[in-house]
Coordinates of C-alpha atoms in Angstrom, one line a residue:
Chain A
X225 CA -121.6 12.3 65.3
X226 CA -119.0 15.1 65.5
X227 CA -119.4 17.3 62.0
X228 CA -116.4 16.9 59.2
X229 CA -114.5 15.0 61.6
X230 CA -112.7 12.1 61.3
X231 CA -111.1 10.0 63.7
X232 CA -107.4 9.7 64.3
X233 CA -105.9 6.5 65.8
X234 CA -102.8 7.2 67.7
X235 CA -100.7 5.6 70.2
X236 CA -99.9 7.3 73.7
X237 CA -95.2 8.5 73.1
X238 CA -95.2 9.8 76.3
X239 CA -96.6 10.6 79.8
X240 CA -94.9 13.4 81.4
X241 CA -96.2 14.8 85.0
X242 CA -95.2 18.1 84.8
X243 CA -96.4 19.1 88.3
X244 CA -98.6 18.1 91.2
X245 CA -101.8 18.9 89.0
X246 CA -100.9 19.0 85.2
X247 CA -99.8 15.5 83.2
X248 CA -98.4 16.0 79.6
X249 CA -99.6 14.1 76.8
X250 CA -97.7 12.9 73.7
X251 CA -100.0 11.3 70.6
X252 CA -98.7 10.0 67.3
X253 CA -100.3 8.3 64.6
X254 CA -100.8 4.6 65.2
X255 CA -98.7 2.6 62.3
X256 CA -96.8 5.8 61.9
X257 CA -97.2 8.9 59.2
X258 CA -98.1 12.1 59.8
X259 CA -100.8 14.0 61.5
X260 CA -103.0 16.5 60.1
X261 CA -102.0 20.0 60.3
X262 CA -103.6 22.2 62.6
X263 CA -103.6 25.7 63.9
X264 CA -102.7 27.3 67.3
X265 CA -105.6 27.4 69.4
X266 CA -107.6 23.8 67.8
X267 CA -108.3 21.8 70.2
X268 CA -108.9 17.9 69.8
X269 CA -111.3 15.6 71.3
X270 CA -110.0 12.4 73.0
X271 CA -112.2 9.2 73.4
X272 CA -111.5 7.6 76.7
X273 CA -113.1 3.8 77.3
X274 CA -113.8 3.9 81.0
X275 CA -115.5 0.9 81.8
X276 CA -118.8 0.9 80.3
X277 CA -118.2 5.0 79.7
X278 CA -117.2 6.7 76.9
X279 CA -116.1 10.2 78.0
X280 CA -114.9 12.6 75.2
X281 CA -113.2 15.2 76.4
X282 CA -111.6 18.6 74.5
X283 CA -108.1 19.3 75.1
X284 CA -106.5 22.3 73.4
X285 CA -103.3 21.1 71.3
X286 CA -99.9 22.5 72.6
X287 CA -97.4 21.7 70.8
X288 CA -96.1 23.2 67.1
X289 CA -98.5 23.3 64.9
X290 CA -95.3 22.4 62.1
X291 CA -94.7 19.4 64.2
X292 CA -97.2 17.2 62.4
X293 CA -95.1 13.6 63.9
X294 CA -97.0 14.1 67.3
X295 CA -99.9 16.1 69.3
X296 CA -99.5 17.2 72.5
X297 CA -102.1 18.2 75.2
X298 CA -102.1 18.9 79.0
X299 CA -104.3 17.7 81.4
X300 CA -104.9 19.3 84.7
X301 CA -106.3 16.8 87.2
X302 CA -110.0 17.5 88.4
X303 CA -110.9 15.7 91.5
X304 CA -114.2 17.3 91.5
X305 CA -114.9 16.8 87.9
X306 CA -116.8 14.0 86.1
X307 CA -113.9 11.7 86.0
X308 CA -112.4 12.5 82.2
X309 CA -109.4 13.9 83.2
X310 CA -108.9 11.5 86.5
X311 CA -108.9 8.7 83.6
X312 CA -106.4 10.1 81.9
X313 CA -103.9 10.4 84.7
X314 CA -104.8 7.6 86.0
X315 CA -105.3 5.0 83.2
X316 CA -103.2 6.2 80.3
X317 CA -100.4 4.7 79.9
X318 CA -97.4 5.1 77.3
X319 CA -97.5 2.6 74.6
X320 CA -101.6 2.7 74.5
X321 CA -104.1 3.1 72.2
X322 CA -106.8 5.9 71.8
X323 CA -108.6 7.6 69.3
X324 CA -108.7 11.2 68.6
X325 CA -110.6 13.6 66.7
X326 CA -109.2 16.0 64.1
X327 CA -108.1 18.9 65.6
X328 CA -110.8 21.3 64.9
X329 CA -110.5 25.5 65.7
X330 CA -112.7 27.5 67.8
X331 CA -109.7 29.7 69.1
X332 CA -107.8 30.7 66.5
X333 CA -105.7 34.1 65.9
X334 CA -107.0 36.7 64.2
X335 CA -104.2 36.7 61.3
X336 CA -105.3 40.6 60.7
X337 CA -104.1 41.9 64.3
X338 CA -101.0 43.8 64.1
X339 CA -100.3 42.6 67.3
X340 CA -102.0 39.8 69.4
X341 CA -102.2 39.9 73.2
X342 CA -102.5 37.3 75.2
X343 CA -104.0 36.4 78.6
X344 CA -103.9 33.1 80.6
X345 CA -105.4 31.8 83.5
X346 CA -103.8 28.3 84.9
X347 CA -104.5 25.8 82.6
X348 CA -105.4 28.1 80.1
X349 CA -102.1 28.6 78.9
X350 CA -101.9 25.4 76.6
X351 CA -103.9 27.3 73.3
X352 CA -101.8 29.9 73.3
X353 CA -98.4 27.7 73.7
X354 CA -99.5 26.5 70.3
X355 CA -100.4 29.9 69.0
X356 CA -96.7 31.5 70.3
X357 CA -95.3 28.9 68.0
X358 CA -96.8 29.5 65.2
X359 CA -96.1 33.7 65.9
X360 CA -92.8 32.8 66.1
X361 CA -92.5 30.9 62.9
X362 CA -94.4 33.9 60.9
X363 CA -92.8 36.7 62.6
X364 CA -95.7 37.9 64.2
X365 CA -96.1 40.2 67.5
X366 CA -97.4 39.2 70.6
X367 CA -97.0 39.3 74.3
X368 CA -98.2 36.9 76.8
X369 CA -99.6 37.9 80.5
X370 CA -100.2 34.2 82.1
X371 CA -101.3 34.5 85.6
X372 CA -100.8 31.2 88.5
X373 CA -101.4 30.3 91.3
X374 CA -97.8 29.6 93.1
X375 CA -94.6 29.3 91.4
X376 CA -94.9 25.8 91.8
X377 CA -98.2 25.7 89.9
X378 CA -96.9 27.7 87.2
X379 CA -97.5 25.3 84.4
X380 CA -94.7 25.9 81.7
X381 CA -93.8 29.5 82.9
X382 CA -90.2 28.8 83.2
X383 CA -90.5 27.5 80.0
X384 CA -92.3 30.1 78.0
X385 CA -90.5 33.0 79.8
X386 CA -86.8 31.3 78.8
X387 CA -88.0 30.5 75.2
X388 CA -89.6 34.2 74.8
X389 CA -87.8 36.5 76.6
X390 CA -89.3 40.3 77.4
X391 CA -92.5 38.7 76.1
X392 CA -93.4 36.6 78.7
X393 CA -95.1 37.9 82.0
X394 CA -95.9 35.9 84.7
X395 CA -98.0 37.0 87.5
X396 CA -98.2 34.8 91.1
X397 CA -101.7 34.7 92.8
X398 CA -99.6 33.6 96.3
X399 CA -97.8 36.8 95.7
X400 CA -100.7 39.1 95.0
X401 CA -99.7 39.8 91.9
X402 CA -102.3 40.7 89.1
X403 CA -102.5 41.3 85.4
X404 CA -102.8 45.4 85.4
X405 CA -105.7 44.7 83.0
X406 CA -106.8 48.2 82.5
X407 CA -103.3 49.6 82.0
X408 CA -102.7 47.0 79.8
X409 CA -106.0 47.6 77.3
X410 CA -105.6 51.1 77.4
X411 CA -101.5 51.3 75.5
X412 CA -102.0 48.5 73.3
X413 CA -101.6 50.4 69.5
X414 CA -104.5 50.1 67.4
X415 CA -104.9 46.7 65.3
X416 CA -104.1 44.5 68.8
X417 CA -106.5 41.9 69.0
X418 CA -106.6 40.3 73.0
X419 CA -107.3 36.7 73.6
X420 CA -108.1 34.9 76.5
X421 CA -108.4 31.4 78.0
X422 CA -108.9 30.7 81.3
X423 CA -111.7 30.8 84.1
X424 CA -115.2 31.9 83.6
X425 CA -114.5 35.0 86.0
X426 CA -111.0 36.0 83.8
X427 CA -112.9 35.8 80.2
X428 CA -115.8 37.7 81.9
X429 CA -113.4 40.5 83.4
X430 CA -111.6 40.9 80.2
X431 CA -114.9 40.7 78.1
X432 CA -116.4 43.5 80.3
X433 CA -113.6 46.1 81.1
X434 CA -112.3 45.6 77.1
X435 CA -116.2 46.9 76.6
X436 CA -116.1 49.4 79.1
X437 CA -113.1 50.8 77.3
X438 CA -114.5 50.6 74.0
X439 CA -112.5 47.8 72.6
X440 CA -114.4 46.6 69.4
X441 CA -116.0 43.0 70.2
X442 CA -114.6 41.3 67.2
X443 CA -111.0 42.6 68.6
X444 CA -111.6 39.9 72.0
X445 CA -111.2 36.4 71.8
X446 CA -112.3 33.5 74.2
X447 CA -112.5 30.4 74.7
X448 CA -113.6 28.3 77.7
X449 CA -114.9 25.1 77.5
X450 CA -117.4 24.0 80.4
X451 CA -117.5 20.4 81.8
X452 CA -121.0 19.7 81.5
X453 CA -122.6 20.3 84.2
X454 CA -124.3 17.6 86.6
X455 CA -127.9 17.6 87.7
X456 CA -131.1 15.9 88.9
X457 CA -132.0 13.4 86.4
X458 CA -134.7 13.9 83.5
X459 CA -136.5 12.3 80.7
X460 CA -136.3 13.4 76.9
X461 CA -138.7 12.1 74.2
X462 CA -137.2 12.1 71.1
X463 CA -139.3 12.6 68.0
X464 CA -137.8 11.8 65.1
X465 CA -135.9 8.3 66.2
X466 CA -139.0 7.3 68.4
X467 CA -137.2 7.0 71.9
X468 CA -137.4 8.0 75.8
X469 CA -134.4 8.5 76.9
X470 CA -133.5 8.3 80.5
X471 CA -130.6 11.1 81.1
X472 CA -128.9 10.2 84.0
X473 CA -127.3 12.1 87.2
X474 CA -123.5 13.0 86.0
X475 CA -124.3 12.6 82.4
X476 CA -125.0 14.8 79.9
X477 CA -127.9 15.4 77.5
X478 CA -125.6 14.8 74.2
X479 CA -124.5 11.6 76.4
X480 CA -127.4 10.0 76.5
X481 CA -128.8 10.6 73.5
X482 CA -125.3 9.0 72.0
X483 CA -125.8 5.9 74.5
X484 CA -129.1 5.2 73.3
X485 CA -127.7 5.2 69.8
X486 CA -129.4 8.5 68.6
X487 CA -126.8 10.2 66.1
X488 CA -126.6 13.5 67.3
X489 CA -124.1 16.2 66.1
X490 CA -121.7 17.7 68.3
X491 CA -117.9 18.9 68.1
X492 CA -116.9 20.9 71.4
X493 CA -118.8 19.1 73.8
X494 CA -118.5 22.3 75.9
X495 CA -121.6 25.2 75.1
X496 CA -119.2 26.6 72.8
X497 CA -119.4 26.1 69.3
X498 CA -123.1 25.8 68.9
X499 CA -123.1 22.7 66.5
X500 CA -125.3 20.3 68.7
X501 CA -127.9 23.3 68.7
X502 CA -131.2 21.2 68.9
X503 CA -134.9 22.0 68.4
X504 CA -137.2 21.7 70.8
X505 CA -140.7 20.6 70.6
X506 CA -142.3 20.7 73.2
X507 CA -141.9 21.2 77.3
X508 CA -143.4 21.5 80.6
X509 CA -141.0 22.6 83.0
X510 CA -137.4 24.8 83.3
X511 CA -134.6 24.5 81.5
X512 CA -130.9 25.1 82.7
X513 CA -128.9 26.2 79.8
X514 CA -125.3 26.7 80.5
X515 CA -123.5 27.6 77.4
X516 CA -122.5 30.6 75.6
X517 CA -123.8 29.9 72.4
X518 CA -127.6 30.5 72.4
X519 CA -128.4 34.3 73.0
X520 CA -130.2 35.5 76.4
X521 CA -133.8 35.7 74.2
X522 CA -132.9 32.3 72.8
X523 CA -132.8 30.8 76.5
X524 CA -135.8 32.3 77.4
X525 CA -137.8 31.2 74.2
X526 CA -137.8 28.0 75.2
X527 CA -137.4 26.6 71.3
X528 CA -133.5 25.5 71.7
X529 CA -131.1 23.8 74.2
X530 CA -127.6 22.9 73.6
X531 CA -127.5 19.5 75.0
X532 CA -123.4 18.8 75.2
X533 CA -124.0 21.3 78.5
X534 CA -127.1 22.2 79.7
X535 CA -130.0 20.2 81.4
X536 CA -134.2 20.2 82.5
X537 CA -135.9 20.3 85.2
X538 CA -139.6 18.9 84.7
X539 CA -142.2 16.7 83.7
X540 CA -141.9 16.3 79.9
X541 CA -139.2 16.8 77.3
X542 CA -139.6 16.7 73.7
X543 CA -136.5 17.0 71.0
X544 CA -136.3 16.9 67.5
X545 CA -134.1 14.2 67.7
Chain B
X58 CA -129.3 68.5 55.2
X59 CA -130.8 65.7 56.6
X60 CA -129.8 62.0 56.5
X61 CA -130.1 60.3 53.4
X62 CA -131.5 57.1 52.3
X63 CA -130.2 54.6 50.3
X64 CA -132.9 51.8 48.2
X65 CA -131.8 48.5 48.9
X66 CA -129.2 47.1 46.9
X67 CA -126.5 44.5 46.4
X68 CA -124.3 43.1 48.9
X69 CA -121.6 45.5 48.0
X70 CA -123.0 48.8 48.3
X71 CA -121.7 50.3 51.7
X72 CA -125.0 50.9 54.0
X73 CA -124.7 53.8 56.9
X74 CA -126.0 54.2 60.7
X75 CA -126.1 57.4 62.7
X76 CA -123.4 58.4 65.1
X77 CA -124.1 58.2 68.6
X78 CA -121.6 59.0 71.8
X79 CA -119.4 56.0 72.5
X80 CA -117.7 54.9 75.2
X81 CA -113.6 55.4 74.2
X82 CA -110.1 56.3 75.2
X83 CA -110.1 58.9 72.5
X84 CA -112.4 60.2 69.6
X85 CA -112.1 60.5 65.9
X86 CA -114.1 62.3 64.4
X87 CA -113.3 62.8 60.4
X88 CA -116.1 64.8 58.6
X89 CA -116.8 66.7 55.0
X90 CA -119.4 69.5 54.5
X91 CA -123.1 68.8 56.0
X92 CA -121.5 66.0 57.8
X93 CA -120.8 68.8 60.5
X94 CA -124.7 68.3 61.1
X95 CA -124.3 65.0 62.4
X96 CA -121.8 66.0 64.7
X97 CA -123.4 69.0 66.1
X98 CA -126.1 66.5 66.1
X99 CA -124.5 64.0 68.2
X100 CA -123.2 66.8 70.7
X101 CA -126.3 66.9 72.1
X102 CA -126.3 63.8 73.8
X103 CA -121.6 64.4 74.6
X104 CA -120.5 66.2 77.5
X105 CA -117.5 68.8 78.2
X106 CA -114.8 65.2 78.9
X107 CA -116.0 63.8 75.9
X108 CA -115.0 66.7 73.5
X109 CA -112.1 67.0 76.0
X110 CA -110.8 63.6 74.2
X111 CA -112.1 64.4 70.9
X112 CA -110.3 65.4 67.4
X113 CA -112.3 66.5 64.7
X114 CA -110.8 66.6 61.6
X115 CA -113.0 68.7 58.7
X116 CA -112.7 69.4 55.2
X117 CA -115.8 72.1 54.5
X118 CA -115.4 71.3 50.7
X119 CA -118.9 73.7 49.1
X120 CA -119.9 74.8 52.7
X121 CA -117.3 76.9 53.2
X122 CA -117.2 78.5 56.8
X123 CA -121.4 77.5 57.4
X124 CA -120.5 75.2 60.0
X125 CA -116.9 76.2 61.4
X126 CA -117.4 78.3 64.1
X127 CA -120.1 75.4 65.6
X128 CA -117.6 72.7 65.0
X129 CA -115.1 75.2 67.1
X130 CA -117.3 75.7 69.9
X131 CA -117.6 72.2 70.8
X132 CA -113.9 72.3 72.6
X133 CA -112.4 69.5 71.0
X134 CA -108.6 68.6 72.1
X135 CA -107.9 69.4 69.1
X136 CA -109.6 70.9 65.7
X137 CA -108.5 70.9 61.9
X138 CA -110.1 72.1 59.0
X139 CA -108.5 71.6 55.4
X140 CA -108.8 72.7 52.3
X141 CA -109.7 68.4 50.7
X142 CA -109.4 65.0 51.6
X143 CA -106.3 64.7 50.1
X144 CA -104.6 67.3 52.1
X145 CA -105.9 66.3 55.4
X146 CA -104.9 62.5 54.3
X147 CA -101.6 62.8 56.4
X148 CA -102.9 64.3 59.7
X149 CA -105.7 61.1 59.1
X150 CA -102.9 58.7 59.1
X151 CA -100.6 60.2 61.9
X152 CA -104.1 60.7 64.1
X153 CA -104.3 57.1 63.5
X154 CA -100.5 55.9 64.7
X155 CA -101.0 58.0 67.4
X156 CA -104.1 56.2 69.0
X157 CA -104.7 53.2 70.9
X158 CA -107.0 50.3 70.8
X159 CA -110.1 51.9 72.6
X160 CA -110.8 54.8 69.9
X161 CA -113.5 55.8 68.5
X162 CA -114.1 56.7 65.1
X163 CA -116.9 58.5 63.4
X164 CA -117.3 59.0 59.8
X165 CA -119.6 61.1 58.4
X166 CA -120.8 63.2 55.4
X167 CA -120.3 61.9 51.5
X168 CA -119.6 59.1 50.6
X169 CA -116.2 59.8 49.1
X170 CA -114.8 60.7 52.5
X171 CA -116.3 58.2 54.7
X172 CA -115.2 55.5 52.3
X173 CA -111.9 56.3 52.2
X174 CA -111.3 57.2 55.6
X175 CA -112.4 54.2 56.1
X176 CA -110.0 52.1 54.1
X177 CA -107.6 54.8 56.4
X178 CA -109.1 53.4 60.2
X179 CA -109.2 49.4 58.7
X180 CA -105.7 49.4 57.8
X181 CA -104.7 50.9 61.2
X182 CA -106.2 47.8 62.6
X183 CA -110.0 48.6 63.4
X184 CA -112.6 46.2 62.4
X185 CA -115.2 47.8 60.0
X186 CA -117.9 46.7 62.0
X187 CA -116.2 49.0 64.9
X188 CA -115.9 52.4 62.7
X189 CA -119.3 54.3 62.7
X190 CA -121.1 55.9 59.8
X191 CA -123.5 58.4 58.7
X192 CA -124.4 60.1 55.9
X193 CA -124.6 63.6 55.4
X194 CA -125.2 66.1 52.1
X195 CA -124.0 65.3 49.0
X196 CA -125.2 61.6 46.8
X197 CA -122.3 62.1 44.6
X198 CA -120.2 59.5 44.3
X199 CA -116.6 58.2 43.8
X200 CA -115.7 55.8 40.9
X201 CA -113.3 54.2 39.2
X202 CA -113.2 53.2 35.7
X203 CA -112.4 49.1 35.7
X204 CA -110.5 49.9 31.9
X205 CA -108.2 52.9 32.7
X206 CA -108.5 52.4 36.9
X207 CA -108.5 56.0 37.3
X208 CA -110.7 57.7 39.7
X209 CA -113.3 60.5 39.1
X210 CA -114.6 62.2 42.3
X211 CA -118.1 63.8 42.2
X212 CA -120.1 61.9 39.7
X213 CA -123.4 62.7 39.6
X214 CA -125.1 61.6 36.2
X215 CA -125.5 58.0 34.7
X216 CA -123.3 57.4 32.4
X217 CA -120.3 59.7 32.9
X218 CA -117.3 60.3 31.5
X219 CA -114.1 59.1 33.1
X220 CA -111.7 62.1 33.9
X221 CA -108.7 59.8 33.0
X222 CA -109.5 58.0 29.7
X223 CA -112.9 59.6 28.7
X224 CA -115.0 56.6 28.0
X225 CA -118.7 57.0 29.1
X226 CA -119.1 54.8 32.1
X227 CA -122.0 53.1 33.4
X228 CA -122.5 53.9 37.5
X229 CA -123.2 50.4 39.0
X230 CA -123.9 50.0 43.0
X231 CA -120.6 47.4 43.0
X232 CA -118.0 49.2 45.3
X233 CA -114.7 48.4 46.2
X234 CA -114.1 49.0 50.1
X235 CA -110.6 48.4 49.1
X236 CA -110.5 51.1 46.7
X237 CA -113.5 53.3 48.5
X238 CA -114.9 53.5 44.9
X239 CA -117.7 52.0 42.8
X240 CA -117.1 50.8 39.8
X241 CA -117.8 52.7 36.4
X242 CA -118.1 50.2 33.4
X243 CA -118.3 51.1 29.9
X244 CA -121.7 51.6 28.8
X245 CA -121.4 50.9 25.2
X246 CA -118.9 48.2 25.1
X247 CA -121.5 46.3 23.0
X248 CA -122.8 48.8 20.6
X249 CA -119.6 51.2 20.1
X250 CA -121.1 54.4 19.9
X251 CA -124.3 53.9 21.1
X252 CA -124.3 56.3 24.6
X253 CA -127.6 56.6 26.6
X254 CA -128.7 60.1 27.6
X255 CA -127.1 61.4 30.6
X256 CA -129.8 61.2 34.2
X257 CA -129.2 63.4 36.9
X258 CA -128.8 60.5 39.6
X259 CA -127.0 62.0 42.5
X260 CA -127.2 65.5 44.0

């Protein structure tokens, strides 16, 4: 069960491909009414029934936070993935059903910045869409350097750099063009906080030269979420509901332990927030922890796993589940 | 002087580190009286480009010229010593415009100057957590009177008397970061009249 959140029933508005990868996403409230409020950078978790499946799946909000009529989010289509986001361009259609979760904040701005900086990697860009609106709307300062791959594959960049002119900066991969990252850290004026969303390589980069140049940490903001991960499959004892649970190939831990009706918390689904944090008993084997939540001498102690992402490898499993 | 430490205490009471080298674009460095030892201290681990990016603002308040021509020596970009906090307030602040995300700052010495340098580097945009600490000489402290709000530097006895409204005040650890003060409460608000002895609490 996902902490302090309800669920939202809404009713796919709109559909909108907006290029070869990337489908648009309009939600309002089933019945009608408003939605709850949210804040730029919350992300919401959609329920998709595939079959005998239930994927749930995080998916930053994009639109105006004042907008409270309708949610949108932006998919980018993952042939390689698990099969969430081939679902939902795919088998979502306007006019259907779905349930949501409340938007819920891992991302947000740091409202103390005098001036927030902002860097995207590909699909990336849809927190901070949400964030620029709500800037706009208080007056606040930022800049936005959103790197693509083509022109083509630019995801709103036409967009953004027409509705925020001089603020905007757009960098093509195809053009070997690249965010002057160290140019950029070193002018900011004091009180800039930097954010960035994007791939694991971009939030590492920016994590490490920002150190390097001795940004404070609490200045730097990520956020990636990780699809979890797939892997041989394993066994997990659960102690405190009594079951074995068989976790299967392309499923997660948290997955199973939901399929075999175990109630366990989560609310990113993507090593992230560290709610689904679980104990562990006991174990003979390795475990494959891929989130950034538990610290390096957590991982090693062998006591936790955060089961929305990472897997074991072994003969024996046992959670305090 | 050595470094000085602090019994535990509430939540509130500002606790101090010791300054070490940092990697930085630039180097802030604001310091009162024996807080010069810590920075002579931590030059032994900074070289030449360090100091080359390095301003060290001073105020020598009772130490007079003791540690000036040390300070000098380290060949920082650029060197200031003033006559008290409040005079070297405005170079703080324009030090502060000046610099970019990437600084370093280092506080160090009493209490009264790291505190309110630190309100200073905070509203300029650094995280607290970011700013570094240590303290050096002087336990005196800074405090306002929660009646009158006025602020007497230098208190070093339990009660005191406020230099605004004169009421004898009762040193508690509670301290405004806000304010870079603790707070001085009346100690007879009860009993009018009734005034404990005066204790030598802070040097």
């Amino acid at each position: 069960m996902s902490a302090g959140t309800a669920k939202l029933n809404v009713t796919v508005a709109e559909v909108k491909p907006i290029n070869d990868l990337v489908t648009r996403f309009k939600f309002v409230r089933t019945g009608g009414g408003d939605l709850p409020t949210f804040s730029g950078g919350a992300h919401t978790v959609v329920e998709m029934q595939d079959g005998d499946i239930t994927r749930l799946n995080a998916y930053s909000l994009m639109s105006d936070p004042a907008d409270r009529g309708a949610y949108m989010i932006s998919v980018r289509r993952d042939d390689e993935g698990r099969g969430g986001s081939k679902f939902m361009h795919s088998q979502v259609k306007e006019g259907m059903e779905m349930v949501i979760s409340n938007p819920v904040n891992l991302f947000s701005l740091d409202l103390r910045a005098k001036k927030h900086l902002m860097l995207a990697g590909g699909i990336g860009i849809t927190p901070f869409i949400a964030q620029m609106h709500q800037l706009s709307m208080m007056g606040g300062q930022f800049e936005l350097h959103y790197s693509v791959r083509t022109a083509s594959l630019g995801t709103y960049a036409e967009e953004l750099s027409a509705q925020y002119p001089g603020k905007v900066h757009i960098y093509h991969d195809d053009q070997d063009e690249a965010i002057d990252l160290n140019t950029l850290l070193a002018t900011q004026p004091l009180g800039t906080h930097v954010y960035v969303c994007g791939p694991k390589g971009m939030i590492n980069w920016v994590h490490g030269t920002s150190e390097d140049m001795g940004w404070p940490r609490e200045a730097v903001h990520s956020e990636e979420f990780l699809a979890p991960a797939s892997g041989k499959p394993f066994e997990v004892k659960c102690a405190v509901s009594n079951k074995v649970v068989q976790v299967g190939e392309h499923q997660s831990l948290l997955e199973a332990l939901e399929a075999a009706g175990i109630d366990a918390p989560y609310l990113c689904r993507g090593g992230a927030c560290g709610q689904c944090e679980t104990n562990v008993i006991g174990y003979d084997g390795k475990f494959l922890h891929y989130d950034h939540w538990l610290t390096d001498e957590q991982k090693a102690g062998g006591k936790h796993i955060m089961p929305c992402v990472s897997r074991f490898e072994g003969k024996t499993l046992v959670l305090d589940r | 002087m050595s470094k000085t430490v602090f019994p535990p205490s509430i939540k509130s009471r500002p606790v101090y580190g010791e300054l070490e080298a940092r990697a930085g674009s630039g180097h802030l460095m604001i310091a009162d009286a024996e807080g010069a030892e810590a920075i002579l201290d931590l030059a032994k681990s900074a070289d030449a480009a360090f100091w080359a990016k390095a301003h060290i603002i001073y105020i020598p308040k009772g130490t007079g010229t003791k540690y000036s021509s040390q300070l000098e020596e380290l060949g920082a970009g650029q060197y200031y010593a003033g006559p008290s906090y409040e005079a070297a307030q405005s170079r703080i602040r324009r030090a502060l415009l000046d610099c970019h995300m990437g600084t370093q700052v280092y506080l160090t010495g009493t209490e009264s100057l790291m505190g309110q340098a630190m309100a200073e580097a905070t509203a300029a945009g650094i995280p607290h957590t970011a700013i570094q600490t240590e303290h050096r000489g002087s336990t005196a402290r800074r405090m306002q009177c929660v009646h009158c709000k006025g602020i007497t530097e230098d208190v070093t006895t339990d009660p005191f008397e406020c230099s605004h409204c004169g009421l004898s005040l009762f040193v508690r650890d509670h301290y405004s970061r806000r304010l870079a003060a603790f707070q001085g409460v009346r100690v007879d608000a009860e009993d009018p009249g009734n005034i404990p002895e005066k204790v030598e609490l802070f040097k």
